[in-house]
Structures are given as C-alpha cells and as structure tokens.
Short mmCIF file of C-alpha atoms in Angstrom, two decimals:
data_model
loop_
_atom_site.label_atom_id
_atom_site.label_comp_id
_atom_site.label_asym_id
_atom_site.label_seq_id
_atom_site.Cartn_x
_atom_site.Cartn_y
_atom_site.Cartn_z
CA MET A 1 126.15 81.26 73.29
CA ALA A 2 124.55 81.81 76.54
CA HIS A 3 121.19 83.52 76.79
CA THR A 4 122.79 86.14 79.19
CA THR A 5 124.98 87.03 76.18
CA ARG A 6 122.15 87.09 73.60
CA ASP A 7 119.93 89.13 75.90
CA LYS A 8 122.85 91.08 77.30
CA GLU A 9 121.71 94.58 76.35
CA LYS A 10 118.22 94.06 77.63
CA LEU A 11 119.40 92.56 80.89
CA LEU A 12 122.09 95.35 81.26
CA ASN A 13 119.46 97.95 80.86
CA ARG A 14 117.27 96.49 83.67
CA VAL A 15 120.28 96.17 85.95
CA ARG A 16 121.12 99.78 85.36
CA ARG A 17 117.68 100.76 86.19
CA ILE A 18 117.93 98.78 89.40
CA ARG A 19 121.24 100.51 90.17
CA GLY A 20 119.31 103.85 89.69
CA GLN A 21 116.72 102.64 92.16
CA VAL A 22 119.39 101.70 94.77
CA GLU A 23 120.90 105.21 94.22
CA ALA A 24 117.53 106.78 94.86
CA ILE A 25 117.22 104.87 98.11
CA GLU A 26 120.72 106.18 99.14
CA ARG A 27 119.64 109.64 98.21
CA ALA A 28 116.35 109.45 100.13
CA LEU A 29 118.31 108.30 103.24
CA THR A 30 120.98 111.01 102.86
CA GLU A 31 118.24 113.69 102.57
CA GLU A 32 116.45 112.21 105.54
CA ARG A 33 113.24 111.65 103.56
CA ASP A 34 110.08 110.27 105.00
CA CYS A 35 110.42 106.63 106.02
CA GLY A 36 107.15 105.73 104.20
CA GLU A 37 108.79 106.81 101.01
CA ILE A 38 111.95 104.82 101.80
CA MET A 39 109.75 101.60 102.32
CA HIS A 40 108.10 102.07 99.03
CA LEU A 41 111.38 102.56 97.18
CA LEU A 42 112.70 99.41 98.85
CA ALA A 43 109.59 97.46 97.76
CA ALA A 44 109.88 98.71 94.24
CA CYS A 45 113.58 97.72 94.07
CA ARG A 46 112.92 94.27 95.31
CA GLY A 47 110.08 93.97 92.63
CA ALA A 48 112.51 95.00 90.00
CA ILE A 49 115.22 92.52 91.06
CA GLY A 50 112.47 89.89 91.22
CA SER A 51 111.51 90.61 87.48
CA LEU A 52 115.20 90.57 86.37
CA THR A 53 115.64 87.28 88.25
CA ALA A 54 112.50 85.78 86.62
CA GLU A 55 113.93 86.70 83.16
CA VAL A 56 117.43 85.23 83.90
CA LEU A 57 115.72 81.99 85.28
CA GLU A 58 113.51 81.72 82.16
CA GLY A 59 116.52 82.11 79.86
CA HIS A 60 118.44 79.55 81.94
CA VAL A 61 115.69 76.93 81.68
CA ARG A 62 115.22 77.54 77.92
CA SER A 63 119.01 77.74 76.95
CA HIS A 64 120.72 75.45 79.38
CA ILE A 65 118.24 72.90 80.54
CA VAL A 66 115.73 72.29 77.68
CA ASP A 67 117.38 70.34 74.83
CA PRO A 68 116.38 72.28 71.60
CA ASP A 69 116.35 68.92 69.69
CA GLY A 70 114.32 67.25 72.49
CA ASP A 71 110.59 66.29 72.35
CA SER A 72 107.80 68.89 72.57
CA LYS A 73 106.57 67.47 75.97
CA ARG A 74 109.81 68.63 77.69
CA ALA A 75 109.46 72.00 76.11
CA ARG A 76 105.93 72.26 77.40
CA ALA A 77 106.96 71.16 80.92
CA ALA A 78 109.62 73.88 80.79
CA GLN A 79 106.94 76.45 79.78
CA GLU A 80 104.79 75.33 82.80
CA LEU A 81 107.66 75.62 85.15
CA ILE A 82 108.55 79.17 83.94
CA GLU A 83 104.98 80.24 84.44
CA VAL A 84 104.92 78.88 88.06
CA LEU A 85 108.30 80.40 88.87
CA LYS A 86 107.20 83.89 87.95
CA THR A 87 104.53 83.76 90.82
CA TYR A 88 107.37 82.98 93.34
CA VAL A 89 110.24 85.15 92.23
CA ARG A 90 108.32 88.38 91.59
CA MET B 1 113.89 112.52 114.84
CA ALA B 2 113.07 109.69 112.52
CA HIS B 3 114.79 106.38 113.01
CA THR B 4 116.17 106.56 109.44
CA THR B 5 118.01 109.72 110.57
CA ARG B 6 119.28 108.18 113.80
CA ASP B 7 120.35 104.98 112.07
CA LYS B 8 121.38 106.92 108.99
CA GLU B 9 124.98 105.79 108.76
CA LYS B 10 124.18 102.12 109.40
CA LEU B 11 121.45 102.23 106.76
CA LEU B 12 123.66 104.12 104.34
CA ASN B 13 126.42 101.52 104.64
CA ARG B 14 123.91 98.80 103.91
CA VAL B 15 122.54 100.59 100.80
CA ARG B 16 126.07 101.15 99.53
CA ARG B 17 126.86 97.44 99.92
CA ILE B 18 123.73 96.69 97.92
CA ARG B 19 124.83 99.20 95.23
CA GLY B 20 128.20 97.22 95.07
CA GLN B 21 126.19 93.98 94.71
CA VAL B 22 124.17 95.39 91.80
CA GLU B 23 127.41 96.61 90.20
CA ALA B 24 128.75 93.20 90.45
CA ILE B 25 125.76 91.85 88.63
CA GLU B 26 126.28 94.51 85.86
CA ARG B 27 129.96 93.47 85.66
CA ALA B 28 129.15 89.73 85.49
CA LEU B 29 126.62 90.39 82.58
CA THR B 30 129.21 92.64 80.78
CA GLU B 31 131.93 89.90 81.20
CA GLU B 32 129.42 87.32 79.98
CA ARG B 33 129.95 85.18 83.13
CA ASP B 34 128.21 81.99 83.78
CA CYS B 35 124.57 82.39 84.19
CA GLY B 36 124.55 80.21 87.43
CA GLU B 37 126.90 82.76 88.96
CA ILE B 38 124.48 85.59 87.92
CA MET B 39 121.52 83.75 89.48
CA HIS B 40 123.49 83.46 92.80
CA LEU B 41 124.42 87.17 92.73
CA LEU B 42 120.71 88.12 92.18
CA ALA B 43 119.58 85.88 95.09
CA ALA B 44 122.20 87.34 97.36
CA CYS B 45 121.20 90.99 96.31
CA ARG B 46 117.59 90.23 96.97
CA GLY B 47 118.47 88.87 100.33
CA ALA B 48 120.41 92.05 101.21
CA ILE B 49 117.51 94.24 100.19
CA GLY B 50 115.24 92.02 102.31
CA SER B 51 117.54 92.57 105.46
CA LEU B 52 117.65 96.29 104.79
CA THR B 53 113.87 96.40 104.43
CA ALA B 54 113.37 94.43 107.56
CA GLU B 55 115.57 96.99 109.47
CA VAL B 56 113.69 99.96 108.07
CA LEU B 57 110.33 98.27 108.89
CA GLU B 58 111.48 97.52 112.45
CA GLY B 59 112.50 101.19 112.91
CA HIS B 60 109.23 102.34 111.51
CA VAL B 61 107.24 100.27 113.94
CA ARG B 62 109.25 101.28 116.87
CA SER B 63 109.56 104.96 116.13
CA HIS B 64 106.48 105.92 114.31
CA ILE B 65 103.75 103.44 115.43
CA VAL B 66 104.53 102.46 119.01
CA ASP B 67 103.92 105.25 121.50
CA PRO B 68 106.94 105.48 123.80
CA ASP B 69 104.68 106.52 126.64
CA GLY B 70 102.15 103.82 125.89
CA ASP B 71 101.60 100.53 127.88
CA SER B 72 104.00 97.65 127.73
CA LYS B 73 101.45 95.38 126.18
CA ARG B 74 101.56 97.39 122.91
CA ALA B 75 105.35 97.35 122.97
CA ARG B 76 105.27 93.50 123.31
CA ALA B 77 102.77 93.26 120.45
CA ALA B 78 105.01 95.42 118.34
CA GLN B 79 108.01 93.10 119.18
CA GLU B 80 105.90 90.00 118.11
CA LEU B 81 105.04 91.74 114.85
CA ILE B 82 108.65 92.56 114.06
CA GLU B 83 109.71 88.95 114.60
CA VAL B 84 107.01 87.67 112.24
CA LEU B 85 107.78 90.28 109.56
CA LYS B 86 111.37 89.17 109.46
CA THR B 87 110.38 85.84 108.22
CA TYR B 88 108.42 87.23 105.44
CA VAL B 89 110.69 90.14 104.22
CA ARG B 90 113.95 88.23 104.29
CA MET C 1 88.47 91.79 122.65
CA ALA C 2 91.04 90.65 120.15
CA HIS C 3 90.56 91.27 116.51
CA THR C 4 90.89 87.59 115.87
CA THR C 5 87.75 87.29 118.08
CA ARG C 6 85.89 90.12 116.45
CA ASP C 7 86.72 88.97 112.83
CA LYS C 8 86.40 85.29 113.96
CA GLU C 9 83.80 84.23 111.48
CA LYS C 10 85.43 85.93 108.52
CA LEU C 11 88.83 84.44 109.30
CA LEU C 12 87.45 80.91 110.00
CA ASN C 13 85.75 81.10 106.63
CA ARG C 14 89.11 81.80 104.99
CA VAL C 15 90.92 79.06 106.98
CA ARG C 16 88.22 76.50 105.98
CA ARG C 17 88.64 77.52 102.26
CA ILE C 18 92.37 76.94 102.66
CA ARG C 19 91.73 73.56 104.20
CA GLY C 20 89.67 72.80 101.18
CA GLN C 21 92.57 73.80 98.94
CA VAL C 22 94.94 71.54 100.83
CA GLU C 23 92.46 68.70 100.49
CA ALA C 24 92.30 69.36 96.71
CA ILE C 25 96.14 69.03 96.67
CA GLU C 26 95.90 65.75 98.55
CA ARG C 27 93.20 64.42 96.12
CA ALA C 28 95.29 65.58 93.03
CA LEU C 29 98.17 63.58 94.44
CA THR C 30 96.19 60.45 95.25
CA GLU C 31 94.58 60.58 91.80
CA GLU C 32 98.04 61.05 90.21
CA ARG C 33 97.10 64.16 88.33
CA ASP C 34 99.24 66.13 86.17
CA CYS C 35 102.15 67.76 88.05
CA GLY C 36 101.50 71.10 86.35
CA GLU C 37 98.04 71.09 87.97
CA ILE C 38 99.60 70.26 91.33
CA MET C 39 102.07 73.17 91.00
CA HIS C 40 99.16 75.52 90.40
CA LEU C 41 97.18 74.25 93.29
CA LEU C 42 100.30 74.87 95.55
CA ALA C 43 100.77 78.33 94.39
CA ALA C 44 97.07 79.24 94.76
CA CYS C 45 97.16 77.62 98.33
CA ARG C 46 100.26 79.77 99.21
CA GLY C 47 98.50 82.80 97.88
CA ALA C 48 95.49 82.13 100.09
CA ILE C 49 97.64 81.74 103.20
CA GLY C 50 99.38 84.97 102.32
CA SER C 51 96.10 86.78 102.14
CA LEU C 52 94.96 85.42 105.40
CA THR C 53 98.26 86.43 107.02
CA ALA C 54 97.99 89.84 105.66
CA GLU C 55 94.50 90.09 107.23
CA VAL C 56 95.70 88.82 110.67
CA LEU C 57 98.75 91.18 110.57
CA GLU C 58 96.63 94.21 109.70
CA GLY C 59 94.29 93.34 112.67
CA HIS C 60 97.28 92.83 114.93
CA VAL C 61 98.78 96.29 114.00
CA ARG C 62 95.39 98.00 114.41
CA SER C 63 94.18 96.25 117.64
CA HIS C 64 97.33 95.48 119.53
CA ILE C 65 99.84 98.00 118.55
CA VAL C 66 98.16 101.27 117.69
CA ASP C 67 96.72 103.08 120.71
CA PRO C 68 93.07 104.05 119.78
CA ASP C 69 93.49 107.12 121.94
CA GLY C 70 96.92 107.97 120.47
CA ASP C 71 97.63 110.70 117.89
CA SER C 72 96.74 110.62 114.34
CA LYS C 73 100.37 110.55 113.08
CA ARG C 74 100.79 107.08 114.61
CA ALA C 75 97.62 105.83 113.01
CA ARG C 76 98.85 107.14 109.66
CA ALA C 77 102.22 105.41 110.10
CA ALA C 78 100.40 102.13 110.93
CA GLN C 79 98.32 102.43 107.71
CA GLU C 80 101.58 102.89 105.74
CA LEU C 81 103.04 99.85 107.35
CA ILE C 82 99.99 97.82 106.53
CA GLU C 83 100.17 98.75 102.89
CA VAL C 84 103.77 97.95 102.60
CA LEU C 85 103.31 94.55 104.42
CA LYS C 86 100.70 93.47 101.87
CA THR C 87 103.22 93.62 99.13
CA TYR C 88 105.58 91.28 101.08
CA VAL C 89 103.11 88.70 102.54
CA ARG C 90 100.94 88.09 99.61
CA MET D 1 105.65 57.43 85.44
CA ALA D 2 105.39 60.87 86.93
CA HIS D 3 107.54 61.87 89.85
CA THR D 4 104.45 62.77 91.73
CA THR D 5 103.38 59.13 91.38
CA ARG D 6 106.80 57.77 92.35
CA ASP D 7 107.09 60.04 95.39
CA LYS D 8 103.46 59.69 96.07
CA GLU D 9 103.54 58.50 99.61
CA LYS D 10 106.23 61.00 100.68
CA LEU D 11 104.35 63.92 99.14
CA LEU D 12 101.07 62.77 100.62
CA ASN D 13 102.47 62.59 104.05
CA ARG D 14 103.74 66.19 103.67
CA VAL D 15 100.27 67.29 102.54
CA ARG D 16 98.57 65.66 105.44
CA ARG D 17 100.88 67.38 107.81
CA ILE D 18 99.96 70.65 106.17
CA ARG D 19 96.36 69.87 106.58
CA GLY D 20 97.03 69.22 110.25
CA GLN D 21 98.74 72.67 110.47
CA VAL D 22 95.67 74.33 108.83
CA GLU D 23 93.37 72.53 111.22
CA ALA D 24 95.57 73.82 114.12
CA ILE D 25 95.03 77.41 112.81
CA GLU D 26 91.34 76.74 112.63
CA ARG D 27 91.31 75.40 116.17
CA ALA D 28 93.34 78.39 117.55
CA LEU D 29 90.87 80.84 115.90
CA THR D 30 87.93 78.91 117.24
CA GLU D 31 89.48 78.87 120.74
CA GLU D 32 90.35 82.65 120.39
CA ARG D 33 93.97 82.08 121.14
CA ASP D 34 96.59 84.75 121.22
CA CYS D 35 96.89 86.45 117.87
CA GLY D 36 100.88 86.10 118.12
CA GLU D 37 100.33 82.36 118.28
CA ILE D 38 98.17 82.48 115.12
CA MET D 39 100.74 84.57 113.32
CA HIS D 40 103.40 81.90 114.07
CA LEU D 41 101.19 79.02 113.02
CA LEU D 42 100.53 80.86 109.71
CA ALA D 43 104.25 81.42 109.15
CA ALA D 44 105.01 77.72 109.85
CA CYS D 45 102.28 76.61 107.50
CA ARG D 46 103.51 78.88 104.69
CA GLY D 47 106.97 77.47 105.26
CA ALA D 48 105.67 73.90 105.01
CA ILE D 49 103.86 74.69 101.75
CA GLY D 50 107.08 76.22 100.43
CA SER D 51 109.01 73.14 101.18
CA LEU D 52 106.45 70.88 99.56
CA THR D 53 106.42 73.21 96.44
CA ALA D 54 110.22 73.03 96.24
CA GLU D 55 110.12 69.24 96.33
CA VAL D 56 107.38 69.25 93.59
CA LEU D 57 109.29 71.79 91.42
CA GLU D 58 112.54 69.72 91.85
CA GLY D 59 110.77 66.46 90.74
CA HIS D 60 109.19 68.36 87.80
CA VAL D 61 112.50 69.69 86.59
CA ARG D 62 114.22 66.29 86.99
CA SER D 63 111.39 64.12 85.55
CA HIS D 64 109.69 66.29 82.85
CA ILE D 65 112.33 68.77 81.66
CA VAL D 66 115.73 67.21 81.85
CA ASP D 67 116.13 64.49 79.23
CA PRO D 68 117.65 61.43 81.04
CA ASP D 69 119.53 60.51 77.89
CA GLY D 70 120.74 64.16 77.49
CA ASP D 71 124.22 65.54 78.06
CA SER D 72 125.57 66.10 81.60
CA LYS D 73 125.81 69.89 81.08
CA ARG D 74 122.06 70.11 80.94
CA ALA D 75 121.70 67.97 84.14
CA ARG D 76 124.23 70.29 85.86
CA ALA D 77 122.36 73.38 84.77
CA ALA D 78 119.12 71.78 86.10
CA GLN D 79 120.80 71.16 89.52
CA GLU D 80 121.91 74.80 89.62
CA LEU D 81 118.32 75.84 88.96
CA ILE D 82 117.00 73.63 91.61
CA GLU D 83 119.37 75.13 94.18
CA VAL D 84 118.31 78.70 93.21
CA LEU D 85 114.61 77.89 93.28
CA LYS D 86 114.77 76.61 96.87
CA THR D 87 116.02 80.00 98.00
CA TYR D 88 112.88 81.68 96.40
CA VAL D 89 110.07 79.10 97.26
CA ARG D 90 110.90 78.39 100.75
#
C-alpha cells in the first residue's frame, strides 16, 4: 500500500485547507482587498503547499525508495536526505 | 484604483485555475493515484502560485511604490527589481 | 550615493563570510567528508546568499525606487514589499 | 566509495566556479558597481549553488539510499524523486 493511501486522510485534510486558502485569495481579489493582504495570503498558501510537498516527498522516500529489509545505513541516509529536503521545499 | 482591481479578471482567472489544480491534487489523493503523479501536480501548483505572486508583486511595485510622476531613473530601478524578483518567486 | 556604497563594509563582510563557506565546501569535498555534511554546508551557504540578497534588494527598493520626498503611502507600500520579499528570497 | 569521492573532480570544479562568482560579487561591491549588476550576480550565484546541490542530492539518493541489488521499482521511484527535487533546489 502506498504512503499516500495510508496517510490519505491527513493529506486530504491538508489539501482541503489549501483549497480554502486559494478560495480566500479569490474572495480577497473579488472584494478588491488591499494588495498587501493578497501578497500575504499568497505567501501563506505557497508555504502550505511546500509543507504538503515535504510530507509527500518524505513518504515517497520512506515507502518507495528505502527498502524496509535493507541495512540501517541506507535508512539513515534517507533520514538525512529528508531533513535537507525540508529546508528546500518549505 | 489598485492594480489588483484593474487586473482583477486576469488575476481571478489565474486563481481559479490554481483552485482547479488543488482540486486535481485532492482527486488524485482520493483515487489513490501514483505518488509520482501527486508530486508533479504539487510542483505544477507551486509554480502557478509563484507566477501569480510574481504578477501581484509586479503590480504592487508599479502601482503602489513607483511614483508615476517621478523620474525615469526610479522607474528603471523598479523594472530591474521586477526582473530579479521573478527569478526568486517562480 | 548608492546603498551598496553606504552599506559597503557590512555587505563586504557578509560576502567574505560566504566566500569562507564556499571554501569550507571545497575543503569538505577535498577531504572526502561525509556527504550529509556537504549537503548541510550547501544549504547553509544558500541561506547566507539569500540573506545577503534580501539585504541588497531592500536597499535597492529604499534607495533607488522609493522617492525620499514622496508620500508616506508609497513608503509604506515599499515596506510591505520588503517584508514579503524576505519570505521568498531567504 | 562515496559518490562525492567518485565525482570529486567534477564537484570541485563546480565549487571553484562558485568561489569565483562570490569573488566577483566582492569585487563588484568594492568597486561600487551598479546595484542591478550586483543583484544579477547574486541570482546567478544562487542558481549555481542550487545546481551543485541538485547534483550532490542526486548522488546521495543513488549511492547511499537506493540499494544497487534492490528491485527496479525502487530505482524508478528514486529517479522520480530526483526529477522532482531538481525543480525545487534549482
């Protein structure tokens, strides 16, 4: 079973929150809100997509790349990679 | 009038497309699609938010910061800034 | 006088620190250090370049785009821009 | 043998080029060059560090995480990851 299936509910909740953020941007534009507010909503939305991406990437590395019966050195290297990735994706 | 008002329809169309992309991610998770596909949808969505952000930032600089009656040197400096920003936001 | 002239010493100190970080990466590669360490050095170096870039962009907006004799609304809009930029560049 | 050892010369050449770019930024600041030029040098330097990082990450995934005697599905998943990573790091 894929990690996106196992973590399905958690990931879906995150995506729905992001959809809510995109709808808030749409509303802010429709209501002709202050452009500073729109810039902040955009930055927050991008951050949320980054966090979701980091989670999907982490699951991908752990479930599809690392062999669960492999040696502990490869699991450690995967952990190192995941930590570094978070600084780039977020 | 703010640039987000003047460019309202264009910006709204972009936001709606992004909402469609977020809904596609939601659907892909619900249908338990391949995680590689989900990673690509996420990267494309982030790119689209980056492009929208670049557009809002550009409008913000041109409408709210640069004085339309100011000297041409400041307008050129704003243009330089906008070009550099695009490489970071996108 | 340009802001990069006024802030010259401060900016030069930052660049020299970045050069030191790049030399540390070079050394780590030469000494065949652990690749996890190299990934961390690279992430830190990128962060330092981002911080320096944010500083140069801020100075650019304040010195070359905002008119010092302009109205306070434009100065406020510039401040908003600078805050948003930092989240993207860093 | 680690990938950073095997690709040592190639990676070192890249780092040395980045050091040259940092020195060019230092020189541009010392000579009080135009701030637009400095912004472009900074963006190029960040791009070069991103490319080097992508290369080190790719080597890390291939050498330290993927088991060379493992199944081809894991190798394919690693390839997918590497492609996605490049869009984030660069």
